[in-house]
Coordinates of N, CA and C in Angstrom, one line a residue:
M5 N -8.8 -5.6 -14.1 CA -10.1 -5.0 -13.8 C -10.0 -4.1 -12.6
L6 N -9.2 -4.6 -11.6 CA -9.0 -3.8 -10.4 C -8.4 -2.4 -10.7
E7 N -7.4 -2.5 -11.5 CA -6.7 -1.2 -11.8 C -7.6 -0.3 -12.6
T8 N -8.4 -0.8 -13.5 CA -9.3 0.0 -14.3 C -10.3 0.7 -13.3
A9 N -10.8 -0.1 -12.4 CA -11.8 0.5 -11.4 C -11.1 1.6 -10.6
L10 N -9.9 1.3 -10.1 CA -9.2 2.3 -9.3 C -8.9 3.6 -10.0
T11 N -8.5 3.4 -11.3 CA -8.2 4.6 -12.1 C -9.5 5.4 -12.4
S12 N -10.6 4.7 -12.6 CA -11.9 5.4 -12.8 C -12.3 6.2 -11.6
L13 N -12.2 5.6 -10.4 CA -12.6 6.2 -9.2 C -11.6 7.4 -8.9
D14 N -10.4 7.3 -9.2 CA -9.4 8.4 -9.0 C -9.8 9.5 -9.9
D15 N -10.1 9.2 -11.1 CA -10.4 10.3 -12.1 C -11.7 11.0 -11.7
D16 N -12.6 10.3 -11.0 CA -13.8 10.9 -10.5 C -13.7 11.5 -9.1
K17 N -12.5 11.6 -8.6 CA -12.2 12.2 -7.3 C -12.9 11.5 -6.1
A18 N -13.0 10.2 -6.2 CA -13.5 9.4 -5.1 C -12.6 9.6 -3.9
E19 N -13.1 9.5 -2.7 CA -12.4 9.7 -1.5 C -12.3 8.4 -0.7
D20 N -11.2 8.4 0.2 CA -11.1 7.3 1.1 C -11.2 5.9 0.5
L21 N -10.5 5.6 -0.6 CA -10.5 4.3 -1.2 C -9.9 3.3 -0.3
V22 N -10.6 2.1 -0.3 CA -10.1 1.0 0.5 C -10.2 -0.2 -0.5
V23 N -9.2 -1.0 -0.6 CA -9.2 -2.2 -1.4 C -9.0 -3.4 -0.5
I24 N -9.9 -4.4 -0.5 CA -9.7 -5.5 0.3 C -9.5 -6.7 -0.6
D25 N -8.4 -7.4 -0.4 CA -8.0 -8.6 -1.2 C -8.8 -9.8 -0.7
L26 N -9.7 -10.3 -1.5 CA -10.6 -11.5 -1.1 C -10.0 -12.8 -1.7
T27 N -8.9 -12.8 -2.3 CA -8.4 -14.0 -3.0 C -8.2 -15.1 -1.9
G28 N -8.8 -16.2 -2.2 CA -8.7 -17.3 -1.3 C -9.6 -17.2 -0.1
R29 N -10.3 -16.1 0.1 CA -11.2 -15.9 1.3 C -12.7 -16.0 0.9
S30 N -13.0 -15.7 -0.4 CA -14.3 -15.6 -0.9 C -14.4 -16.1 -2.3
S31 N -15.5 -16.8 -2.6 CA -15.8 -17.2 -4.0 C -16.5 -16.2 -4.8
I32 N -17.0 -15.1 -4.1 CA -17.8 -14.1 -4.9 C -16.9 -13.1 -5.7
A33 N -15.7 -12.8 -5.2 CA -14.9 -11.9 -5.9 C -13.4 -12.0 -5.4
D34 N -12.5 -11.4 -6.2 CA -11.1 -11.4 -5.8 C -10.8 -10.1 -5.0
S35 N -11.5 -9.0 -5.3 CA -11.3 -7.8 -4.7 C -12.6 -7.0 -4.4
L36 N -12.5 -6.3 -3.3 CA -13.6 -5.5 -2.8 C -13.1 -4.1 -2.7
I37 N -13.8 -3.1 -3.3 CA -13.4 -1.7 -3.3 C -14.5 -1.0 -2.5
I38 N -14.1 -0.1 -1.6 CA -15.0 0.8 -0.9 C -14.5 2.2 -1.1
A39 N -15.4 3.1 -1.6 CA -15.1 4.5 -1.8 C -16.2 5.4 -1.5
T40 N -15.9 6.7 -1.3 CA -16.9 7.7 -0.9 C -16.9 8.8 -1.9
G41 N -18.1 9.3 -2.2 CA -18.3 10.5 -3.0 C -19.0 11.5 -2.1
R42 N -18.8 12.8 -2.4 CA -19.3 13.8 -1.5 C -20.8 14.1 -1.6
S43 N -21.4 13.6 -2.6 CA -22.9 13.8 -2.8 C -23.5 12.6 -3.5
S44 N -24.8 12.6 -3.5 CA -25.5 11.5 -4.2 C -25.2 11.6 -5.7
R45 N -25.2 12.9 -6.2 CA -24.9 13.1 -7.6 C -23.5 12.6 -8.0
Q46 N -22.5 12.8 -7.1 CA -21.1 12.3 -7.5 C -21.1 10.8 -7.4
V47 N -21.8 10.2 -6.4 CA -21.8 8.8 -6.3 C -22.4 8.1 -7.5
A48 N -23.5 8.7 -7.9 CA -24.2 8.1 -9.1 C -23.3 8.3 -10.4
A49 N -22.7 9.4 -10.5 CA -21.8 9.7 -11.7 C -20.6 8.7 -11.6
M50 N -20.0 8.5 -10.5 CA -18.9 7.6 -10.3 C -19.3 6.2 -10.8
A51 N -20.5 5.8 -10.3 CA -21.1 4.5 -10.7 C -21.3 4.4 -12.2
D52 N -21.8 5.4 -12.8 CA -22.0 5.4 -14.2 C -20.7 5.2 -15.0
H53 N -19.7 6.0 -14.6 CA -18.4 5.9 -15.3 C -17.8 4.6 -15.1
L54 N -17.9 4.1 -13.9 CA -17.3 2.8 -13.6 C -17.9 1.7 -14.4
L55 N -19.3 1.7 -14.5 CA -20.0 0.7 -15.3 C -19.5 0.7 -16.7
E56 N -19.4 1.9 -17.3 CA -19.0 2.0 -18.7 C -17.6 1.4 -18.9
K57 N -16.7 1.5 -17.9 CA -15.4 1.0 -18.1 C -15.3 -0.5 -17.7
L58 N -16.1 -1.0 -16.8 CA -16.0 -2.4 -16.4 C -16.8 -3.4 -17.2
K59 N -17.9 -2.9 -17.8 CA -18.7 -3.9 -18.6 C -17.9 -4.6 -19.7
P60 N -17.0 -4.0 -20.4 CA -16.3 -4.7 -21.5 C -15.3 -5.7 -20.9
L61 N -14.9 -5.5 -19.6 CA -13.8 -6.3 -19.0 C -14.4 -7.5 -18.1
A62 N -15.7 -7.4 -17.8 CA -16.3 -8.3 -16.8 C -16.5 -9.7 -17.5
P63 N -16.3 -10.8 -16.7 CA -16.5 -12.1 -17.3 C -18.0 -12.4 -17.5
G64 N -18.9 -11.6 -17.0 CA -20.3 -11.8 -17.3 C -21.1 -10.5 -17.1
P65 N -22.4 -10.5 -16.9 CA -23.1 -9.3 -16.7 C -22.7 -8.6 -15.5
V66 N -22.6 -7.3 -15.5 CA -22.3 -6.4 -14.3 C -23.6 -6.1 -13.7
Q67 N -23.8 -6.4 -12.4 CA -25.0 -6.1 -11.6 C -24.8 -4.8 -10.8
V68 N -25.9 -4.0 -10.8 CA -25.8 -2.7 -10.1 C -27.1 -2.6 -9.2
E69 N -26.9 -2.1 -8.0 CA -28.0 -1.8 -7.1 C -27.7 -0.4 -6.5
G70 N -28.8 0.4 -6.4 CA -28.8 1.6 -5.7 C -28.3 2.9 -6.5
Q71 N -28.2 2.7 -7.8 CA -27.6 3.8 -8.5 C -28.6 5.0 -8.6
Q72 N -29.9 4.7 -8.6 CA -30.9 5.8 -8.7 C -30.8 6.8 -7.5
R73 N -30.7 6.2 -6.3 CA -30.6 7.0 -5.1 C -29.3 7.7 -4.9
G74 N -28.2 6.9 -5.2 CA -26.9 7.5 -5.0 C -26.4 7.6 -3.6
D75 N -27.0 6.9 -2.7 CA -26.5 6.9 -1.3 C -25.5 5.8 -1.1
W76 N -25.8 4.6 -1.6 CA -25.0 3.4 -1.6 C -25.2 2.7 -2.9
V77 N -24.2 2.6 -3.7 CA -24.2 1.9 -5.0 C -23.3 0.7 -4.9
L78 N -23.9 -0.5 -5.2 CA -23.2 -1.7 -5.2 C -23.0 -2.1 -6.7
I79 N -21.8 -2.4 -7.1 CA -21.5 -2.8 -8.5 C -20.7 -4.1 -8.3
D80 N -21.3 -5.2 -8.9 CA -20.7 -6.5 -8.9 C -20.3 -6.8 -10.3
A81 N -19.0 -6.8 -10.5 CA -18.4 -7.0 -11.9 C -17.7 -8.4 -11.9
G82 N -18.1 -9.3 -11.0 CA -17.5 -10.6 -11.0 C -16.3 -10.6 -10.2
D83 N -15.1 -10.4 -10.8 CA -13.9 -10.4 -10.0 C -13.7 -9.2 -9.0
V84 N -14.4 -8.2 -9.3 CA -14.3 -7.0 -8.5 C -15.7 -6.5 -8.0
V85 N -15.9 -6.3 -6.7 CA -17.2 -5.8 -6.2 C -16.8 -4.4 -5.6
V86 N -17.7 -3.4 -6.0 CA -17.4 -2.0 -5.6 C -18.6 -1.5 -4.8
H87 N -18.3 -0.9 -3.7 CA -19.3 -0.2 -2.9 C -19.0 1.3 -2.9
L88 N -19.9 2.1 -3.4 CA -19.7 3.5 -3.4 C -20.8 4.2 -2.4
F89 N -20.3 5.0 -1.6 CA -21.1 5.6 -0.5 C -21.1 7.1 -0.5
R90 N -22.2 7.7 0.0 CA -22.1 9.1 0.6 C -21.4 8.9 1.9
P91 N -20.7 10.0 2.4 CA -20.0 9.8 3.7 C -20.8 9.3 4.9
E92 N -22.0 9.9 5.1 CA -22.8 9.5 6.2 C -23.3 8.0 6.2
V93 N -23.6 7.5 5.0 CA -24.0 6.2 4.8 C -22.8 5.2 5.0
R94 N -21.7 5.6 4.5 CA -20.5 4.8 4.7 C -20.1 4.7 6.2
E95 N -20.2 5.8 6.9 CA -19.9 5.8 8.3 C -20.9 4.9 9.1
F96 N -22.2 4.9 8.7 CA -23.2 4.1 9.4 C -23.0 2.6 9.2
Y97 N -22.7 2.2 8.0 CA -22.5 0.8 7.7 C -21.1 0.2 8.0
A98 N -20.1 1.1 7.9 CA -18.7 0.7 8.2 C -18.3 -0.7 7.8
L99 N -18.5 -1.0 6.5 CA -18.2 -2.2 5.9 C -16.7 -2.7 6.1
E100 N -15.8 -1.8 6.0 CA -14.4 -2.1 6.2 C -14.1 -2.6 7.6
K101 N -14.9 -2.3 8.6 CA -14.6 -2.8 9.9 C -14.7 -4.3 10.0
M102 N -15.5 -4.9 9.1 CA -15.6 -6.4 9.1 C -14.2 -7.0 8.8
W103 N -13.3 -6.3 8.3 CA -12.0 -6.8 7.9 C -10.9 -6.3 8.8
D104 N -11.2 -5.7 10.0 CA -10.2 -5.2 10.9 C -9.3 -6.3 11.4
D105 N -9.8 -7.5 11.6 CA -8.9 -8.6 12.1 C -8.0 -9.2 11.0
D106 N -8.2 -8.7 9.8 CA -7.4 -9.2 8.7 C -6.7 -8.1 7.9
A107 N -6.0 -7.2 8.7 CA -5.5 -5.9 8.2 C -4.5 -6.1 7.0
E108 N -3.8 -7.2 6.9 CA -2.9 -7.4 5.8 C -3.6 -7.5 4.4
R109 N -4.9 -7.7 4.4 CA -5.6 -7.8 3.2 C -6.2 -6.4 2.8
V110 N -6.1 -5.4 3.7 CA -6.8 -4.1 3.5 C -5.7 -3.1 3.1
T111 N -6.0 -2.5 1.9 CA -5.1 -1.4 1.4 C -5.9 -0.1 1.4
R112 N -5.4 0.9 2.2 CA -6.1 2.2 2.2 C -5.3 3.1 1.2
I113 N -6.1 3.6 0.2 CA -5.4 4.4 -0.8 C -5.5 5.9 -0.4
G114 N -6.4 6.2 0.5 CA -6.5 7.6 1.0 C -7.6 8.4 0.3
T115 N -7.4 9.7 0.4 CA -8.4 10.6 -0.2 C -7.9 11.2 -1.5
A116 N -8.8 11.6 -2.3 CA -8.4 12.2 -3.6 C -8.2 13.7 -3.4

């Protein structure tokens, strides 16, 4: 499921992808993905495409929050949780900073 999500985000030109390995650290998911889109429209489209690809793979229902606004979309697909942001919103919340002390779990994939 992680590879499917990353491929979808790469296809949609997501920027600054970060994957955080939560295995053994959290019961909510195995992986957390954080990515940026250049506009609300791009963020919403990335979420739509990602949902289409993850729903058949998810162990249960896929939950989505924030897709209408497209500023910050949260997709919970069970094993993988994805946060999609517009640049300003991502900078404000800085979710990946929570993992600065555990850098070996953080993989930065870079910009598309």
